Backbone as a chain_set.jsonl record, in Angstrom:
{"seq": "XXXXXXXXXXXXXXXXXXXXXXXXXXXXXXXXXXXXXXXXXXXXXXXXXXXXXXXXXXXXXXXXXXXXXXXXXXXXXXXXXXXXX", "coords": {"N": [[16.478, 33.485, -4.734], [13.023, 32.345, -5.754], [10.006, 33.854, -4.525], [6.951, 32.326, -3.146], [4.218, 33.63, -4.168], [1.68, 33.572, -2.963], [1.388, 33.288, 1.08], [1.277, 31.06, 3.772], [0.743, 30.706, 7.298], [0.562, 28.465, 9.834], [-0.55, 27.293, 13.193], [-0.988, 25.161, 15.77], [-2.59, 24.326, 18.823], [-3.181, 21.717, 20.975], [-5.886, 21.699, 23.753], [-6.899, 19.373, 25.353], [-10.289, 18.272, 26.971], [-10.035, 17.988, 30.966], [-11.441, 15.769, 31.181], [-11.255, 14.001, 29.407], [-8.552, 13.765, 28.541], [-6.368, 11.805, 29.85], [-6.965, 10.182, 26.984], [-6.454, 11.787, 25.363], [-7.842, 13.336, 24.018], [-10.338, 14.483, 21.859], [-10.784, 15.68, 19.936], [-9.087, 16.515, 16.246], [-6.218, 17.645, 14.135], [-4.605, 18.937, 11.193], [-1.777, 19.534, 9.394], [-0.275, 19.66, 6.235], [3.148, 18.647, 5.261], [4.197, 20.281, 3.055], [2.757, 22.841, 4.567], [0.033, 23.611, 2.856], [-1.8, 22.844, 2.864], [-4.503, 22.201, 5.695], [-6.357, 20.845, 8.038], [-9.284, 20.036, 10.403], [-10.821, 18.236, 12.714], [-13.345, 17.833, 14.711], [-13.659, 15.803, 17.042], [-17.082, 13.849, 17.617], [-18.419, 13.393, 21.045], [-20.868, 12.305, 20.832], [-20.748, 10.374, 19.73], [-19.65, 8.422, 20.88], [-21.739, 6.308, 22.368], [-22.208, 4.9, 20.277], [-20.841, 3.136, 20.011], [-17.951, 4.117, 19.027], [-15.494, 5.297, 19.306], [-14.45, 8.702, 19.269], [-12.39, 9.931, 19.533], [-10.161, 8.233, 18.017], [-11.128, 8.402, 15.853], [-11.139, 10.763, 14.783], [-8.714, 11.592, 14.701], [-7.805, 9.169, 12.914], [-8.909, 10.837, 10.085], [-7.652, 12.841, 10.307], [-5.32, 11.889, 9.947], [-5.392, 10.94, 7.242], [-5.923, 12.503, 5.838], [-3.711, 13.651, 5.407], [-1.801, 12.267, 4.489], [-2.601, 11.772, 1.994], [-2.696, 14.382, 1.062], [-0.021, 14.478, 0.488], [0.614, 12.721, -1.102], [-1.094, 13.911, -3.333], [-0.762, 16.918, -4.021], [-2.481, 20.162, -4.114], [-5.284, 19.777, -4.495], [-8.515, 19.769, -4.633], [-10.487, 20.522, -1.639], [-12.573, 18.909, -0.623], [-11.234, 16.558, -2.437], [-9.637, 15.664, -0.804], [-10.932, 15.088, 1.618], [-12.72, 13.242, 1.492], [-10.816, 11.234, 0.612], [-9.494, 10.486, 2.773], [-11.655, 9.382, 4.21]], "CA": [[15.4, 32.568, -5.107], [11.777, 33.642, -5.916], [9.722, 33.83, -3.313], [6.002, 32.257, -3.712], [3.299, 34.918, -4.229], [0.894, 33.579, -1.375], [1.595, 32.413, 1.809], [0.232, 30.978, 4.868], [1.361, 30.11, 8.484], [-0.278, 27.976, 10.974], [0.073, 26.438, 14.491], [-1.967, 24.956, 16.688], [-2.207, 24.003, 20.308], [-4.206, 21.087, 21.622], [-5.678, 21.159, 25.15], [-8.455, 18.896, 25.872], [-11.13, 18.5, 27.836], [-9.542, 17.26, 31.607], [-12.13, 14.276, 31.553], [-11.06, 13.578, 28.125], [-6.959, 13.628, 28.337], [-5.955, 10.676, 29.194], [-7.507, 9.582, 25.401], [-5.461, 12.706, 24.442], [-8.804, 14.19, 23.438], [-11.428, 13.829, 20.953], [-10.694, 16.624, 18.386], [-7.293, 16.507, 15.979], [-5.653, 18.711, 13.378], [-3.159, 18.21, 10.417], [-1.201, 20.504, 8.784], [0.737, 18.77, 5.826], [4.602, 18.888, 5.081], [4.21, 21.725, 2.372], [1.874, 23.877, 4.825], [-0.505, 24.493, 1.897], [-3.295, 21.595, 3.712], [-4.614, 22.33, 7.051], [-7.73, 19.974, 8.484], [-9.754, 20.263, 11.694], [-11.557, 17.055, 12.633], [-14.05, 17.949, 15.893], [-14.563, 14.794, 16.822], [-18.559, 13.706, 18.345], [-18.083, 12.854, 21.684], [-21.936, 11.011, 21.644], [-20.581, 8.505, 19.599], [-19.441, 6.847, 21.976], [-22.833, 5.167, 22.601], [-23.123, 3.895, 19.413], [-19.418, 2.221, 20.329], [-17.217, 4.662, 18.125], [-13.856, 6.176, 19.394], [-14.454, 9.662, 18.322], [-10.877, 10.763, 18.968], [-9.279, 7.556, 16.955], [-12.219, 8.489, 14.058], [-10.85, 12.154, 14.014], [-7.306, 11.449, 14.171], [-7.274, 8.771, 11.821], [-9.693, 11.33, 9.351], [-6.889, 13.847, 9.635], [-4.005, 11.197, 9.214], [-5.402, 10.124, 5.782], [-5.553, 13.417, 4.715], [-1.943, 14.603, 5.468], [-1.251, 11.168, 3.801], [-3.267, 12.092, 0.413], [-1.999, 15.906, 0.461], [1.596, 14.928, 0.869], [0.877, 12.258, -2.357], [-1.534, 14.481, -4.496], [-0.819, 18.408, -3.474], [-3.27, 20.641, -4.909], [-6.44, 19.656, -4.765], [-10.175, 20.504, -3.67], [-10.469, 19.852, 0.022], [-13.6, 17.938, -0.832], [-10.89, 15.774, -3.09], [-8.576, 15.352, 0.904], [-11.595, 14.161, 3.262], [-13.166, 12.186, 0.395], [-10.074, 10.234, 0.236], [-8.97, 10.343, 3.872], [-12.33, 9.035, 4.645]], "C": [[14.058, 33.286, -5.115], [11.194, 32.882, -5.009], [7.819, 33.322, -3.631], [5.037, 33.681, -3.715], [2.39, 34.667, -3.091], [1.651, 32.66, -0.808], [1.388, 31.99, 3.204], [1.155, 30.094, 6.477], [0.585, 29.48, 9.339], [0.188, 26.791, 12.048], [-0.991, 26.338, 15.264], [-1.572, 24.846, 18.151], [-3.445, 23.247, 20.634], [-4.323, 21.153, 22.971], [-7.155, 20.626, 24.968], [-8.987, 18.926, 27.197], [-10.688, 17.546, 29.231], [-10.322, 16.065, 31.5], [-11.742, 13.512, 30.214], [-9.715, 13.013, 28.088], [-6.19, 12.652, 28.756], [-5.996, 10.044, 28.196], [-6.487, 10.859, 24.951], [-6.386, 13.519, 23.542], [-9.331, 13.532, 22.349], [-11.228, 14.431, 19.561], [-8.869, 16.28, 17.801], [-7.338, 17.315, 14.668], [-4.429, 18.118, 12.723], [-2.856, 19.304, 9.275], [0.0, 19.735, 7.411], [1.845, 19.655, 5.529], [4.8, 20.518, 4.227], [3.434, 22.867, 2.953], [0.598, 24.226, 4.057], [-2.438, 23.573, 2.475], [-3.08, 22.055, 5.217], [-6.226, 21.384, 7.62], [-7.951, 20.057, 9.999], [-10.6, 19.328, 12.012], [-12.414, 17.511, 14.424], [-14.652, 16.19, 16.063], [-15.972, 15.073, 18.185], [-18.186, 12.774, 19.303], [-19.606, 11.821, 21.921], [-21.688, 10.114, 20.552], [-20.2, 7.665, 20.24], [-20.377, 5.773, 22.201], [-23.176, 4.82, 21.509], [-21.489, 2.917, 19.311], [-18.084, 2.965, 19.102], [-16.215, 5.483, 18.784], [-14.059, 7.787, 18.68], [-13.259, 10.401, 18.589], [-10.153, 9.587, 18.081], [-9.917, 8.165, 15.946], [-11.282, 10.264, 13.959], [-9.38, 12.207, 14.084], [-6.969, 10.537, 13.151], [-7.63, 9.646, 10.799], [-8.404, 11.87, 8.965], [-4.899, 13.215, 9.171], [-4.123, 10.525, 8.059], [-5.619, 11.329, 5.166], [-4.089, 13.876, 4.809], [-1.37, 13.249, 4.295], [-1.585, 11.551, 2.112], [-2.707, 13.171, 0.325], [-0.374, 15.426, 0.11], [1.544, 13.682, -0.809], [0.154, 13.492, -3.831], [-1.672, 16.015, -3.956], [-2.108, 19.332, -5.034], [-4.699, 20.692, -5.528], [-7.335, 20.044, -4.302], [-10.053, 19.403, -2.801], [-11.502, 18.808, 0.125], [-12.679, 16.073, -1.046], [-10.166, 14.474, -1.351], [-9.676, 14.25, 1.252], [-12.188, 13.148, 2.668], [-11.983, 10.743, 0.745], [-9.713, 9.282, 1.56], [-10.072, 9.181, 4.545], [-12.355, 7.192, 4.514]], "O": [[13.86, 34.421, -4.681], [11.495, 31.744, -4.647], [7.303, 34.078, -4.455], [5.424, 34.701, -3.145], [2.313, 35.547, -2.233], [2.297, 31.733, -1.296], [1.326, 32.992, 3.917], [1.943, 29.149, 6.497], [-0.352, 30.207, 9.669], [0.922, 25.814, 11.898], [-1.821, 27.227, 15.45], [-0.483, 25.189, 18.612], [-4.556, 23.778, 20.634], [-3.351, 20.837, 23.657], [-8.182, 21.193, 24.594], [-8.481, 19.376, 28.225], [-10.84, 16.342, 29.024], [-9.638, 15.096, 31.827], [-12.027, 12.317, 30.135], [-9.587, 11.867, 27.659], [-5.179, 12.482, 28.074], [-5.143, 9.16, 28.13], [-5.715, 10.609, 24.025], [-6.008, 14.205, 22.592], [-9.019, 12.424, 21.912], [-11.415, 13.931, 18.452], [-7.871, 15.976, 18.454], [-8.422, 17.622, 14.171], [-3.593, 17.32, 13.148], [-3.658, 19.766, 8.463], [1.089, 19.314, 7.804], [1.809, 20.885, 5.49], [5.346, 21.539, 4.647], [3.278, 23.859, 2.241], [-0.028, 25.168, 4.544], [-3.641, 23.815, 2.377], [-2.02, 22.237, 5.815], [-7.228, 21.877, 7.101], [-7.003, 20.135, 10.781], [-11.614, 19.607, 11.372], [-11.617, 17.358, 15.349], [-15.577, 15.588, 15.52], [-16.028, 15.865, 19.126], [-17.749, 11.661, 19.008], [-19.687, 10.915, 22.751], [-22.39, 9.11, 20.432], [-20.334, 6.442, 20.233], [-20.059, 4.585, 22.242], [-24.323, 4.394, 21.375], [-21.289, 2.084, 18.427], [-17.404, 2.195, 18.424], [-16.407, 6.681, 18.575], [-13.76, 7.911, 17.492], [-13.04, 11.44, 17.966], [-9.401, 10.104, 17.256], [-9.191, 8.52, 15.017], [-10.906, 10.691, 12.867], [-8.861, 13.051, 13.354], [-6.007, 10.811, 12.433], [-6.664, 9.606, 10.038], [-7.901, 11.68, 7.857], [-3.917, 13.671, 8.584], [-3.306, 9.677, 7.701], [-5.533, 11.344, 3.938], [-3.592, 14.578, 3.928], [-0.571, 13.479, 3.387], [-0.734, 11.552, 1.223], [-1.97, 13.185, -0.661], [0.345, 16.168, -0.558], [2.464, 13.853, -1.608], [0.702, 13.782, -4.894], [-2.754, 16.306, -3.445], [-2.344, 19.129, -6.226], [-5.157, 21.277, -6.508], [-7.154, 20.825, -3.367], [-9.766, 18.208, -2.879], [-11.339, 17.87, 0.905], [-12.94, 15.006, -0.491], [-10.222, 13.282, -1.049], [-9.538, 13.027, 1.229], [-12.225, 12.078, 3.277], [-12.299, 9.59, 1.035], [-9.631, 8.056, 1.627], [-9.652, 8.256, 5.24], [-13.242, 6.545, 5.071]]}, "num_chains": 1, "name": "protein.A"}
């Protein structure tokens, strides 16, 4: 079989911040099914005072892009967080 011409590997490892981990942290990451999408969502921990979850806001961010890559592969990353958003 032919073999693609580029290709890319990636793995993460979450550890958050101990005051954070029960929430399971603030930041999240998504790598979709074909590897070819990777997203890094830092979430802002001073939202909190304006009443905002900033680890749901950056895990849902990066679960609507794995959702959009895995329907429309191939696009500008702009096209991902745009959508995810």
């Amino acid at each position: 079989p032919s073999r693609p011409r580029y290709s890319f590997r990636a793995a993460v490892r979450m550890i958050p911040h101990p005051d954070k981990a029960d929430k399971g942290g603030e930041d999240a990451y998504a790598i979709s099914p074909c590897g070819l999408v990777l997203g890094i969502a830092d979430g802002v921990g001073g939202w909190a005072t304006q009443g905002v979850d900033p680890g749901l806001y950056s895990k849902s961010l990066m679960s609507g892009l794995i959702e959009h890559a895995a329907q429309t592969p191939f696009q500008d990353p702009y096209y991902y967080l745009y959508h995810a958003w």
